[in-house]
Structure formats: structure tokens, C-alpha cells
Short mmCIF file of C-alpha atoms in Angstrom, two decimals:
data_model
loop_
_atom_site.label_atom_id
_atom_site.label_comp_id
_atom_site.label_asym_id
_atom_site.label_seq_id
_atom_site.Cartn_x
_atom_site.Cartn_y
_atom_site.Cartn_z
CA MET B 1 0.00 0.00 0.00
CA ASP B 2 2.81 2.35 0.81
CA GLN B 3 4.02 2.33 -2.74
CA CYS B 4 0.65 3.54 -3.81
CA LYS B 5 0.51 6.43 -1.41
CA PRO B 6 -0.18 9.21 -3.84
CA TRP B 7 -3.00 7.24 -5.30
CA ALA B 8 -4.27 6.42 -1.90
CA VAL B 9 -4.46 10.15 -1.42
CA ILE B 10 -6.37 10.36 -4.62
CA ARG B 11 -8.86 7.78 -3.44
CA PHE B 12 -9.26 9.59 -0.20
CA GLY B 13 -12.90 10.34 0.32
CA GLU B 14 -13.97 10.34 -3.28
CA ALA B 15 -17.52 11.02 -2.31
CA VAL B 16 -16.40 13.84 -0.09
CA VAL B 17 -14.71 15.68 -2.87
CA MET B 18 -17.61 15.14 -5.15
CA GLN B 19 -19.71 16.87 -2.56
CA VAL B 20 -17.25 19.70 -2.19
CA MET B 21 -17.47 20.16 -5.90
CA ASN B 22 -21.22 20.24 -5.62
CA VAL B 23 -20.99 22.94 -2.99
CA LEU B 24 -18.67 24.94 -5.15
CA ASP B 25 -20.84 24.43 -8.16
CA ALA B 26 -23.91 25.49 -6.25
CA PRO B 27 -26.03 28.12 -7.87
CA LYS B 28 -25.44 31.60 -6.56
CA THR B 29 -27.82 32.94 -4.04
CA VAL B 30 -29.05 36.48 -4.06
CA ALA B 31 -26.28 38.89 -3.25
CA ASP B 32 -26.59 40.49 0.12
CA GLY B 33 -26.66 44.17 0.80
CA LEU B 34 -22.90 44.51 0.81
CA HIS B 35 -22.88 44.38 -2.93
CA ARG B 36 -25.13 47.31 -3.55
CA PRO B 37 -23.46 49.52 -6.09
CA HIS B 38 -22.39 52.89 -4.89
CA PRO B 39 -24.44 55.61 -6.52
CA GLY B 40 -22.57 58.02 -8.67
CA ASN B 41 -19.70 55.77 -9.57
CA GLY B 42 -21.03 54.81 -12.90
CA ASP B 43 -17.75 54.81 -14.73
CA MET B 44 -16.04 52.54 -12.27
CA PRO B 45 -15.78 48.82 -12.70
CA PRO B 46 -18.28 46.95 -10.55
CA TYR B 47 -15.77 45.98 -7.91
CA PHE B 48 -14.74 49.53 -7.17
CA ALA B 49 -18.32 50.65 -7.15
CA VAL B 50 -18.97 48.54 -4.10
CA GLU B 51 -19.71 50.63 -1.10
CA ARG B 52 -16.95 49.94 1.30
CA PRO B 53 -15.75 51.24 4.59
CA ARG B 54 -13.40 54.13 4.43
CA LEU B 55 -9.93 52.97 5.07
CA GLY B 56 -7.21 55.20 6.16
CA SER B 57 -5.41 56.92 8.89
CA ASN B 58 -8.52 57.89 10.79
CA ARG B 59 -9.82 54.40 11.10
CA GLY B 60 -8.18 53.73 14.37
CA THR B 61 -6.32 50.64 13.38
CA ALA B 62 -3.18 49.97 15.27
CA ALA B 63 -1.29 50.69 12.13
CA SER B 64 -2.77 54.09 11.56
CA GLY B 65 0.54 55.72 12.17
CA GLY B 66 1.51 54.63 8.71
CA ARG B 67 5.20 54.05 8.44
CA ALA B 68 6.67 51.19 10.32
CA GLY B 69 8.64 52.53 13.19
CA GLY B 70 6.44 55.57 13.30
CA SER B 71 3.67 55.26 15.78
CA GLY B 72 4.97 51.82 16.19
CA LYS B 73 3.66 48.42 16.91
CA VAL B 74 1.09 46.76 14.81
CA ARG B 75 -1.21 44.83 17.00
CA GLU B 76 -1.85 41.39 15.60
CA ASP B 77 -5.50 41.53 16.22
CA THR B 78 -6.41 37.97 15.55
CA ALA B 79 -9.96 38.40 16.71
CA VAL B 80 -10.76 41.02 14.12
CA SER B 81 -12.62 39.77 11.14
CA LEU B 82 -12.40 41.24 7.70
CA THR B 83 -15.05 40.59 5.14
CA PRO B 84 -13.89 39.60 1.67
CA GLU B 85 -15.02 42.99 0.39
CA ILE B 86 -12.93 44.84 2.95
CA GLN B 87 -9.97 42.61 2.16
CA ALA B 88 -10.26 43.48 -1.52
CA ALA B 89 -10.62 47.16 -0.67
CA LEU B 90 -7.50 47.04 1.47
CA LEU B 91 -5.57 45.43 -1.32
CA HIS B 92 -6.85 48.03 -3.70
CA ASP B 93 -5.57 50.77 -1.40
CA ILE B 94 -2.20 49.05 -1.20
CA ALA B 95 -2.03 48.84 -4.98
CA THR B 96 -3.16 52.38 -5.73
CA ARG B 97 -1.43 54.38 -3.05
CA GLY B 98 0.91 52.13 -1.15
CA ASP B 99 -1.31 52.34 1.89
CA ARG B 100 0.68 50.92 4.78
CA ALA B 101 -2.19 51.06 7.21
CA ALA B 102 -4.21 48.93 4.85
CA PHE B 103 -1.26 46.58 4.48
CA ALA B 104 -0.93 46.34 8.24
CA ARG B 105 -4.57 45.42 8.60
CA LEU B 106 -4.32 42.77 5.95
CA PHE B 107 -1.19 41.40 7.58
CA ALA B 108 -2.77 41.45 11.02
CA TYR B 109 -5.61 39.39 9.67
CA PHE B 110 -3.91 36.95 7.33
CA GLY B 111 -0.45 36.72 8.89
CA PRO B 112 -1.49 34.62 11.90
CA ARG B 113 -3.66 32.43 9.73
CA LEU B 114 -0.94 31.93 7.19
CA ARG B 115 1.50 31.00 9.94
CA ALA B 116 -0.99 28.46 11.22
CA PHE B 117 -1.45 27.09 7.73
CA LEU B 118 2.29 26.74 7.20
CA ILE B 119 2.89 25.15 10.59
CA ARG B 120 0.07 22.78 9.87
CA GLY B 121 1.84 21.83 6.67
CA GLY B 122 5.01 20.94 8.53
CA SER B 123 6.96 24.19 8.84
CA ASP B 124 8.55 25.04 12.15
CA PRO B 125 7.57 28.42 13.62
CA VAL B 126 10.71 30.13 12.36
CA GLN B 127 10.19 28.93 8.81
CA ALA B 128 6.52 29.76 9.03
CA GLU B 129 7.36 33.31 10.04
CA GLU B 130 9.87 33.68 7.23
CA LEU B 131 7.52 32.28 4.62
CA THR B 132 4.69 34.44 5.86
CA GLN B 133 6.91 37.47 5.36
CA ASP B 134 7.95 36.23 1.93
CA VAL B 135 4.33 35.90 0.93
CA PHE B 136 3.43 39.33 2.25
CA LEU B 137 6.39 40.89 0.57
CA SER B 138 4.83 39.54 -2.63
CA VAL B 139 1.42 40.80 -1.61
CA TRP B 140 2.89 44.29 -1.23
CA ARG B 141 4.80 44.23 -4.48
CA ARG B 142 2.16 42.70 -6.69
CA ALA B 143 -0.99 44.07 -5.11
CA ASP B 144 -1.78 45.73 -8.42
CA SER B 145 -1.93 42.37 -10.17
CA PHE B 146 -4.70 41.14 -7.93
CA ASP B 147 -7.86 40.74 -9.95
CA PRO B 148 -11.02 40.63 -7.85
CA ASN B 149 -12.80 39.12 -10.83
CA GLN B 150 -10.64 36.04 -10.60
CA ALA B 151 -10.34 35.22 -6.95
CA SER B 152 -10.93 36.43 -3.43
CA VAL B 153 -7.99 37.94 -1.55
CA ALA B 154 -7.87 34.86 0.68
CA THR B 155 -7.65 32.59 -2.33
CA TRP B 156 -5.02 34.77 -3.96
CA ILE B 157 -2.87 34.72 -0.84
CA PHE B 158 -3.47 31.01 -0.45
CA THR B 159 -2.14 30.28 -3.94
CA ILE B 160 0.96 32.43 -3.45
CA ALA B 161 1.66 30.71 -0.14
CA ARG B 162 0.94 27.25 -1.50
CA ASN B 163 3.40 27.71 -4.35
CA ARG B 164 6.01 29.23 -2.08
CA ARG B 165 5.69 26.31 0.27
CA ILE B 166 6.13 23.79 -2.54
CA ASP B 167 9.12 25.66 -3.94
CA VAL B 168 10.83 25.88 -0.58
CA PHE B 169 10.17 22.42 0.74
CA ARG B 170 9.94 20.18 -2.24
CA ARG B 171 12.92 19.13 -4.22
CA GLY B 172 12.42 18.94 -7.93
CA ASN B 173 10.22 21.05 -10.09
CA ARG B 174 6.76 22.34 -9.55
CA PRO B 175 4.99 22.05 -12.87
CA ALA B 176 2.87 25.14 -13.30
CA LEU B 177 0.20 26.15 -15.71
CA ASP B 178 1.28 28.88 -18.10
CA PRO B 179 -1.68 31.09 -19.02
CA ASP B 180 0.22 32.29 -22.10
CA ASP B 181 0.90 28.78 -23.38
CA PRO B 182 -0.10 28.70 -27.06
CA ALA B 183 -1.25 25.12 -26.46
CA LEU B 184 -3.77 26.32 -23.91
CA VAL B 185 -7.33 25.54 -24.89
CA PRO B 186 -9.27 28.69 -24.04
CA ALA B 187 -12.30 28.72 -21.82
CA PRO B 188 -15.65 29.78 -23.13
CA GLU B 189 -16.84 33.21 -22.08
CA THR B 190 -16.50 33.89 -18.38
CA ALA B 191 -19.67 34.69 -16.53
CA PRO B 192 -19.82 38.47 -16.09
CA ASP B 193 -20.75 38.29 -12.42
CA ASP B 194 -17.82 36.17 -11.37
CA TRP B 195 -16.49 39.08 -9.36
CA LEU B 196 -19.43 38.76 -7.05
CA GLU B 197 -18.99 35.10 -6.73
CA ALA B 198 -15.38 35.12 -5.64
CA ALA B 199 -16.01 37.25 -2.57
CA GLN B 200 -19.34 35.68 -1.84
CA GLN B 201 -18.09 32.17 -2.20
CA SER B 202 -15.19 32.89 0.09
CA ARG B 203 -17.42 34.28 2.79
CA ARG B 204 -19.93 31.48 2.54
CA LEU B 205 -17.26 28.85 2.61
CA SER B 206 -15.49 30.21 5.64
CA ALA B 207 -18.78 30.76 7.45
CA ALA B 208 -19.69 27.16 6.80
CA MET B 209 -16.27 26.02 7.95
CA LYS B 210 -16.66 27.90 11.22
CA GLU B 211 -19.88 26.07 11.92
CA LEU B 212 -18.19 22.72 11.70
CA PRO B 213 -17.36 20.85 14.88
CA GLU B 214 -13.61 20.89 15.32
CA ALA B 215 -13.32 17.12 14.93
CA GLN B 216 -14.70 17.38 11.44
CA ALA B 217 -13.03 20.61 10.44
CA SER B 218 -9.64 19.32 11.42
CA LEU B 219 -10.06 16.25 9.25
CA LEU B 220 -10.98 18.42 6.32
CA ARG B 221 -7.92 20.60 6.88
CA MET B 222 -5.79 17.53 7.20
CA ALA B 223 -7.04 16.35 3.86
CA PHE B 224 -6.52 19.70 2.27
CA TYR B 225 -3.32 20.95 3.77
CA GLU B 226 -1.31 17.93 4.66
CA ASP B 227 0.26 15.47 2.37
CA LYS B 228 -1.50 12.56 3.95
CA ALA B 229 -3.29 9.51 2.69
CA HIS B 230 -6.53 8.61 4.38
CA SER B 231 -4.87 5.64 6.01
CA GLU B 232 -2.24 7.93 7.55
CA ILE B 233 -4.91 10.26 8.82
CA ALA B 234 -6.64 7.29 10.43
CA GLU B 235 -3.39 6.24 12.02
CA GLU B 236 -2.59 9.68 13.30
CA THR B 237 -6.00 10.34 14.76
CA GLY B 238 -6.45 6.83 16.07
CA LEU B 239 -9.77 6.64 14.30
CA PRO B 240 -10.86 3.68 12.24
CA LEU B 241 -10.55 4.30 8.53
CA GLY B 242 -14.29 4.10 8.06
CA THR B 243 -14.82 6.73 10.74
CA VAL B 244 -12.38 9.12 9.06
CA LYS B 245 -14.28 8.77 5.84
CA SER B 246 -17.71 9.09 7.34
CA ARG B 247 -16.72 12.13 9.42
CA LEU B 248 -15.41 13.79 6.32
CA ARG B 249 -18.62 13.09 4.50
CA LEU B 250 -20.48 14.52 7.45
CA ALA B 251 -18.27 17.61 7.43
CA ILE B 252 -18.97 18.29 3.81
CA ALA B 253 -22.64 17.63 4.26
CA LYS B 254 -22.70 20.24 7.02
CA MET B 255 -20.85 22.69 4.85
CA ARG B 256 -23.48 22.19 2.22
CA THR B 257 -26.23 22.87 4.72
CA GLY B 258 -24.36 25.92 5.98
CA LEU B 259 -24.18 27.21 2.46
CA GLY B 260 -27.89 26.79 2.08
CA VAL B 261 -27.44 24.00 -0.42
CA VAL B 262 -29.65 21.05 0.27
CA MET Z 1 -20.62 16.25 -12.29
CA MET Z 2 -21.78 13.11 -13.96
CA ALA Z 3 -21.12 12.66 -17.59
CA VAL Z 4 -19.24 15.58 -18.99
CA GLU Z 5 -20.68 16.43 -22.33
CA LYS Z 6 -18.41 16.50 -25.30
CA THR Z 7 -17.84 19.76 -27.03
CA GLN Z 8 -16.43 20.47 -30.42
CA GLN Z 9 -13.22 21.56 -28.72
CA ASP Z 10 -10.28 19.34 -28.17
CA GLY Z 11 -9.30 18.65 -24.64
CA GLN Z 12 -12.68 17.90 -23.18
CA CYS Z 13 -12.88 15.74 -20.14
CA ILE Z 14 -14.39 12.55 -21.20
CA GLU Z 15 -16.60 10.25 -19.31
CA THR Z 16 -14.70 7.23 -18.15
CA PRO Z 17 -15.50 4.57 -15.62
CA THR Z 18 -13.25 6.36 -13.21
CA HIS Z 19 -13.74 9.94 -14.32
CA HIS Z 20 -14.48 11.15 -10.80
CA LEU Z 21 -10.94 10.36 -9.72
CA ALA Z 22 -9.93 13.41 -11.64
CA ASP Z 23 -11.61 15.50 -8.95
CA GLU Z 24 -9.47 13.84 -6.33
CA LEU Z 25 -6.41 14.76 -8.31
CA LEU Z 26 -7.60 18.31 -8.75
CA LEU Z 27 -8.17 18.67 -5.02
CA ASP Z 28 -4.61 17.62 -4.30
CA TYR Z 29 -3.36 19.81 -7.11
CA ALA Z 30 -5.18 22.80 -5.64
CA ALA Z 31 -3.85 21.95 -2.21
CA GLY Z 32 -0.34 21.68 -3.63
CA THR Z 33 0.25 18.21 -2.27
CA LEU Z 34 0.74 16.24 -5.48
CA PRO Z 35 4.09 14.63 -6.21
CA GLU Z 36 5.90 16.14 -9.18
CA ALA Z 37 5.08 13.38 -11.69
CA VAL Z 38 1.36 13.63 -11.01
CA ALA Z 39 1.40 17.42 -10.82
CA LEU Z 40 3.00 17.42 -14.26
CA PHE Z 41 0.23 15.23 -15.59
CA VAL Z 42 -2.47 17.40 -14.09
CA THR Z 43 -0.84 20.60 -15.33
CA ALA Z 44 -0.63 19.21 -18.85
CA HIS Z 45 -4.29 18.27 -18.73
CA LEU Z 46 -5.34 21.65 -17.32
CA THR Z 47 -3.68 23.32 -20.28
CA LEU Z 48 -6.03 21.42 -22.55
CA CYS Z 49 -9.13 21.39 -20.38
CA PRO Z 50 -10.90 24.64 -19.46
CA GLU Z 51 -13.48 22.66 -17.53
CA CYS Z 52 -10.91 21.25 -15.17
CA ARG Z 53 -9.21 24.63 -14.85
CA ALA Z 54 -12.50 26.03 -13.64
CA ARG Z 55 -12.76 23.22 -11.11
CA VAL Z 56 -9.27 23.88 -9.84
CA LYS Z 57 -10.21 27.50 -9.42
CA ARG Z 58 -13.16 26.55 -7.24
CA LEU Z 59 -11.02 24.20 -5.18
CA GLU Z 60 -8.48 26.97 -4.71
CA ALA Z 61 -11.33 29.08 -3.43
CA LEU Z 62 -11.94 26.34 -0.89
CA GLY Z 63 -8.26 26.61 0.02
CA GLY Z 64 -8.71 30.33 0.56
CA GLY Z 65 -11.78 29.68 2.67
CA LEU Z 66 -9.93 27.12 4.74
CA LEU Z 67 -7.07 29.53 5.22
CA GLU Z 68 -9.47 32.01 6.77
CA THR Z 69 -10.73 29.45 9.22
CA MET Z 70 -7.30 28.51 10.49
CA GLU Z 71 -6.87 29.13 14.17
CA PRO Z 72 -4.53 32.15 14.07
CA THR Z 73 -0.99 31.66 15.32
CA ALA Z 74 0.35 34.85 16.75
CA ALA Z 75 3.69 36.09 15.52
CA GLU Z 76 6.56 37.24 17.59
CA SER Z 77 6.22 40.91 18.21
CA GLY Z 78 7.82 43.04 15.56
CA SER Z 79 6.81 40.73 12.75
CA PHE Z 80 5.21 43.52 10.76
CA ASP Z 81 8.10 45.89 11.40
CA ALA Z 82 10.51 43.22 10.20
CA LEU Z 83 8.44 42.75 7.08
CA MET Z 84 8.35 46.48 6.37
CA ALA Z 85 12.09 46.63 6.91
CA ARG Z 86 12.55 43.95 4.26
CA ILE Z 87 10.29 45.84 1.91
CA GLU Z 88 12.07 49.13 2.51
CA ALA Z 89 15.42 47.46 1.97
CA GLY Z 90 14.18 46.65 -1.52
CA GLU Z 91 14.20 42.90 -1.11
CA PRO Z 92 12.99 41.23 -4.28
CA ASP Z 93 9.71 39.39 -4.56
CA ILE Z 94 10.85 35.79 -4.36
CA CYS Z 95 7.55 33.98 -4.51
CA ALA Z 96 6.85 32.31 -7.84
CA ASN Z 97 4.85 34.66 -9.98
CA ASP Z 98 2.68 32.09 -11.66
CA THR Z 99 -0.51 32.53 -9.76
CA ARG Z 100 -2.10 34.52 -12.51
CA SER Z 101 -5.34 32.84 -13.34
CA ALA Z 102 -5.52 30.91 -16.55
CA SER Z 103 -8.87 32.37 -17.38
CA GLU Z 104 -7.16 35.56 -18.45
CA GLU Z 105 -6.38 33.60 -21.55
CA THR Z 106 -9.61 34.36 -23.34
CA SER Z 107 -8.49 37.60 -24.93
CA GLU Z 108 -5.69 36.19 -26.99
CA THR Z 109 -7.44 33.35 -28.70
CA SER Z 110 -7.98 35.14 -31.99
CA GLU Z 111 -4.36 35.87 -32.64
CA THR Z 112 -3.09 32.44 -31.77
CA SER Z 113 -5.76 30.41 -33.47
CA GLU Z 114 -4.22 30.80 -36.92
CA LYS Z 115 -1.14 28.85 -36.02
CA THR Z 116 -1.29 25.21 -35.14
CA PRO Z 117 -0.67 25.07 -31.43
CA PRO Z 118 2.27 23.00 -30.24
CA SER Z 119 1.44 19.45 -29.24
CA LEU Z 120 3.10 19.67 -25.88
CA PRO Z 121 1.95 22.08 -23.21
CA ARG Z 122 4.79 24.27 -21.93
CA ALA Z 123 4.89 22.40 -18.65
CA LEU Z 124 5.88 19.32 -20.65
CA GLN Z 125 8.20 21.13 -23.02
CA HIS Z 126 10.17 22.16 -19.98
CA TYR Z 127 10.97 18.50 -19.37
CA VAL Z 128 11.34 17.42 -22.98
CA GLY Z 129 13.43 20.39 -24.08
CA GLY Z 130 11.09 21.28 -26.92
CA ASP Z 131 7.99 20.07 -28.68
CA VAL Z 132 7.29 16.51 -29.83
CA GLU Z 133 10.25 16.41 -32.21
CA ALA Z 134 12.61 16.94 -29.27
CA ILE Z 135 11.46 13.84 -27.41
CA ASN Z 136 14.26 11.37 -26.86
CA TRP Z 137 12.39 8.17 -27.65
CA GLN Z 138 13.58 4.82 -26.39
CA PRO Z 139 12.14 2.02 -28.52
CA ILE Z 140 10.78 -0.85 -26.47
CA GLY Z 141 9.57 -3.10 -29.23
CA LEU Z 142 6.65 -3.41 -31.65
CA GLY Z 143 7.23 0.17 -32.70
CA VAL Z 144 6.25 1.42 -29.26
CA ALA Z 145 8.62 3.94 -27.67
CA ILE Z 146 8.78 5.74 -24.38
CA ALA Z 147 10.71 8.67 -22.94
CA ASP Z 148 10.98 9.21 -19.21
CA LEU Z 149 10.28 12.63 -17.79
CA VAL Z 150 10.14 12.14 -14.04
CA ILE Z 151 10.90 9.15 -11.86
CA ASP Z 152 10.74 9.67 -8.15
CA ARG Z 153 11.86 7.60 -5.22
CA SER Z 154 8.40 6.33 -4.44
CA GLY Z 155 8.22 4.71 -7.87
CA LEU Z 156 6.00 7.31 -9.45
CA ARG Z 157 6.90 7.84 -13.00
CA ALA Z 158 5.85 10.24 -15.74
CA PHE Z 159 6.81 9.42 -19.29
CA MET Z 160 5.88 10.00 -22.89
CA LEU Z 161 4.49 7.03 -24.78
CA LYS Z 162 4.30 6.60 -28.53
CA VAL Z 163 2.26 3.96 -30.29
CA PRO Z 164 2.38 3.87 -34.10
CA GLY Z 165 -0.87 4.65 -35.86
CA GLY Z 166 -3.04 1.57 -36.28
CA ARG Z 167 -1.03 -0.47 -33.79
CA LYS Z 168 -2.72 -2.64 -31.22
CA VAL Z 169 -1.26 -2.54 -27.77
CA PRO Z 170 -1.41 -6.04 -26.29
CA LYS Z 171 -4.27 -6.71 -23.96
CA HIS Z 172 -3.10 -5.99 -20.47
CA THR Z 173 -3.95 -5.17 -16.92
CA HIS Z 174 -1.92 -2.98 -14.60
CA CYS Z 175 -0.16 -3.86 -11.44
CA GLY Z 176 -0.49 -0.29 -10.23
CA ASN Z 177 -2.45 2.73 -11.33
CA GLU Z 178 -1.90 4.35 -14.64
CA TYR Z 179 -3.10 7.63 -16.08
CA VAL Z 180 -2.72 8.19 -19.78
CA MET Z 181 -3.51 11.40 -21.64
CA VAL Z 182 -3.46 11.71 -25.41
CA LEU Z 183 -1.48 14.60 -26.86
CA GLU Z 184 -1.31 13.64 -30.53
CA GLY Z 185 -3.33 11.14 -32.51
CA ALA Z 186 -5.95 9.06 -30.74
CA PHE Z 187 -6.71 5.58 -29.52
CA ASN Z 188 -9.75 3.47 -28.88
CA ASP Z 189 -10.36 0.72 -26.43
CA GLU Z 190 -13.21 -1.02 -24.65
CA PHE Z 191 -13.98 2.21 -22.80
CA GLY Z 192 -14.24 4.52 -25.73
CA HIS Z 193 -12.41 6.97 -27.92
CA PHE Z 194 -9.55 9.00 -26.55
CA GLY Z 195 -8.36 12.10 -28.37
CA ARG Z 196 -6.18 15.05 -27.46
CA GLY Z 197 -6.53 15.97 -23.81
CA ASP Z 198 -8.57 12.89 -22.96
CA ILE Z 199 -7.52 10.88 -19.96
CA GLU Z 200 -7.87 7.20 -19.38
CA ILE Z 201 -7.39 5.91 -15.88
CA ALA Z 202 -6.53 2.28 -15.40
CA ASP Z 203 -5.87 0.26 -12.30
CA GLY Z 204 -5.39 -3.39 -11.49
CA GLU Z 205 -8.99 -4.16 -12.25
CA VAL Z 206 -9.00 -2.73 -15.74
CA GLU Z 207 -8.16 -4.98 -18.61
CA HIS Z 208 -8.08 -3.28 -21.95
CA GLN Z 209 -6.57 -3.32 -25.38
CA PRO Z 210 -5.92 0.14 -26.74
CA ILE Z 211 -5.65 0.48 -30.50
CA ALA Z 212 -4.02 3.58 -31.92
CA GLU Z 213 -6.10 5.12 -34.66
CA PRO Z 214 -4.69 4.69 -38.14
CA GLY Z 215 -2.65 7.59 -39.43
CA THR Z 216 -0.45 9.62 -37.13
CA ASP Z 217 1.34 8.09 -34.20
CA CYS Z 218 -0.51 8.26 -30.95
CA ILE Z 219 1.59 10.23 -28.49
CA CYS Z 220 0.57 10.20 -24.86
CA LEU Z 221 1.72 11.37 -21.47
CA ALA Z 222 1.51 8.64 -18.88
CA VAL Z 223 1.94 8.43 -15.15
CA THR Z 224 2.23 5.17 -13.34
CA ASP Z 225 2.83 4.16 -9.78
CA ALA Z 226 3.55 0.56 -10.67
CA PRO Z 227 6.26 -0.56 -8.30
CA LEU Z 228 9.56 -0.85 -10.13
CA ARG Z 229 10.03 -4.43 -9.16
CA ILE Z 230 10.86 -5.70 -12.59
CA THR Z 231 14.48 -5.34 -13.55
CA GLY Z 232 15.41 -2.81 -16.16
CA PRO Z 233 14.04 0.66 -16.55
CA PHE Z 234 11.42 -0.38 -19.08
CA GLY Z 235 10.61 -3.67 -17.49
CA TRP Z 236 7.08 -2.74 -16.64
CA LEU Z 237 6.18 -2.49 -20.30
CA PHE Z 238 8.10 -5.58 -21.24
CA ASN Z 239 6.12 -7.24 -18.55
CA ARG Z 240 2.97 -6.19 -20.28
CA MET Z 241 4.21 -7.41 -23.59
CA SER Z 242 4.87 -10.80 -22.10
CA LYS Z 243 1.19 -11.11 -21.30
CA LEU Z 244 0.40 -11.04 -24.99
#
């Protein structure tokens, strides 16, 4: 069985993934009030027309002093929650005017989560800190390449971190899709309201994840973040294989309910 | 996601007895946990399959959602200051800059459509050193040839496979799992027709006899986890031949 490990991973909870896909394929629900277009911004692309909180030096964030070393310490406020729309707005402010306060808020929110993600994937705390900084250095430098039509901020950061982690810890190459490859078979027209979906989907997914009992959520994270076959997960948790699988199915079923998909 | 309908485009995902395994692969691809040989296979397929690219995108969104639900791990104090110091010192952006979404591709289709696209996706060309004509084929008999791309310590192996047009591959089963994707030409077997971008998944329970379509050679990318217990680098295929 050991020789087949990668394929064992592949077999891991087939039904579970099918259900995840169903969740992700779920029809969009009506957008909530956050997406109401801002009046009088007719010439702006839809994303920027979203009414969003004013961000800036008067917002009372710990970083409002602006420059690092100015008014000083950024509080890592791990309890604060940022909606996907605010995240995108912060990134927009970073891209358009190098807004350090916005950057600090984004870092305060995602930094601790990214560290947790990296430690979960096997990094020690020192490496996790270094990689988190690497990723945020990229976030700062390429904030203007973020496209809210394509992904949520969380997803964008996740992909940067994922690739960084592979490049740092895995020997050998990391085959990557090249969007400019002439061999690439183009997609049919993209749905025009994808920009709504990215933020919405992100919020709905994380809300559903928060509702999960920890026993189930941790299995899902294990499956997603760690390079583990289902048999290894069973071994590590001391649960019978069948229980691992059924708990995962349960987890996904609850996510579906949480997302309002029945 | 039951049967995936065929479109007039190449590279569609086809319905196979094991088509849903592709989702498992895509999950691990999105999570970044695939071994290189399999990641190469998936990347090559994604290049040819907009449908699967869209699925990866949704799974990456799940990754983003999961990231947000991680129990935050506080940094040492001064983490942000240290980061800003690195930025102010002009440290380069060292994270791979390949996270641009593939769906930005749509705009350039008109200009590229006049030329015949290369057979090998760039991810593969990186290993081969060029397009199909650069492949360093090793004949293994009956006109069949292979060219290794990746072999890892766990026995996972990615390689190119060429079967002459019209040639029957001997009936065989597999001692491990095997994924095959057509890049040029086509083949048929008991499970259907496989053209460019199509994937056939075979395991120990599948017995089949692929026949390359007459005309051009059928060139495929294959990944197998068959344990390398047969002597010689190409033993696994010789082993198949011996079952003829």
C-alpha cells in the first residue's frame, strides 16, 4: 500500500470531494446588501463601485501611524474579522497608493492564519514566520496584479503561499500552468458576475467552515493541507478508517447545509 | 458532475469509468500536495481542459476559505516591522509569480488560433526540451517507444508514450495505477475513444486493449505508480508485452 501512497491520497474520500465540488458548483444565491453599487460611480468597474468602509489613517487601526517605526507596533489583532469585500478594498488601497495602514490590517488578519497554515503543513515556527513574510512581501509588491474578478484575496494569498511552500520544501520542479501557453485551450466566455462570486463564495465557505465541529473541520484541513493519505490520517487520529471517511462526509454535508445548499 | 458532455473543442474531459478520480487529483493539485510526476500530468491536462481549470479554481477558493478558518498563530512581536524593513530594503519578490489565473487567456485566442498550437503544453516542453520532435524516444519493441520525464523515489513515473498509428497494444492489466492522456493522434479501447486531452485511468482491475487510430502516431503522457520491481528501466512495459 505504501508504494501507492499518492493514489491512496487520490482515493481519499472520493464522495467527499464530489460533494465539495457540488458545494462549489452550487447556484449563486441572491447577493446580500454589501454588494449594492455605490451611486454616482457609474464609470467605475463593478468591484470599485462597491460601497466599502473608508480605510485610512482615521480608522483607528493599530497601524494608523503609517510608516513602520512611526507610531509603532502593529497589534496582531487575531480576533478582528475582515469581510472579503474589505480585504479586496485594502488590497486596492495598497495597490493604488501604497497604503501601509491597509497593508498592516491585511497582515494582522492573514499573517497569523498563514502562519498556522504553514505550521500545519510541517513548517517550524521560524520557517513559518519567514515564509509568511515572503508571501506578504509579494502581496505588497504585486498588489496591483490582484484581480477581484478572478479570486478572493484569501484565495489569492493562499495560492501564493501554497506555491512558495512547494518551492521551498519540495525538491524537484513544480509544474505550473502557463496562461500564455499557445497550447492552452481557451475557456468559453467567463460569466460576467464572477467578481461577485469570488467574494461571496469565500465568505460562505469560511462561514460554513466555522460552523463545523472541530473534529470534522480538522479532518478536512488535514485532507486539504497535509500530504496525507486517508490511512495515515486514520493512524494519526487513532480513528478507524471508516470513521475518518464518514466524518469527512459529514463535514462536507454540514458545509453544504451551511451554504444553504440542500 | 456526472457525464461531462463532449464539445467540439479538443481537450474535453471525457466520461470514463473512473472519471471522478480526476476531482481527487484536482483537489490535491489545488492543495499543492501532489508529487511532481502527477502534478506534471495534471498541469498538462489543465492546459487542454478549461473545464478542469475552472474546477481547480473553485477548489483553490476552498483553500482560501480554509485559510481564513485557520486558528490564528500569533507572531513574535515586531513581525510587521521586520516585514516592512525587508520591503524598505528593496528585497525582491521571491515567490513564484505564476498565480495569474488561466482564465485571463480568453483575450488572446484570436491571434493564436491561426497557427497550429504546439502538441506539448509548456509544462511538458520544460521536461522534454522542446515540442514533440525533441522527445528522446527509447524504442521498447513493436514500434512502441517511451521517454521518461520524471521518476521519483516512491516509484511514481511520468513518461511519454508513442504507439504507431493503427497499432494494437497487447491486452493488459496494470499492477499499479496508470493515467494516460493523449497529446497527438488518438486511440480506442473497450472504454471509448480518446483524443487530445482525454484521460484514461486504469488500475489493477481494468483490462483493456488500446488500438491507436490509423494515421499519425498516438503520443501520450503517462503516469504510473507501478512498483519498479521488474528489472530494467522499461521492465514494466516488457512485462505487459509478455502477457500477450
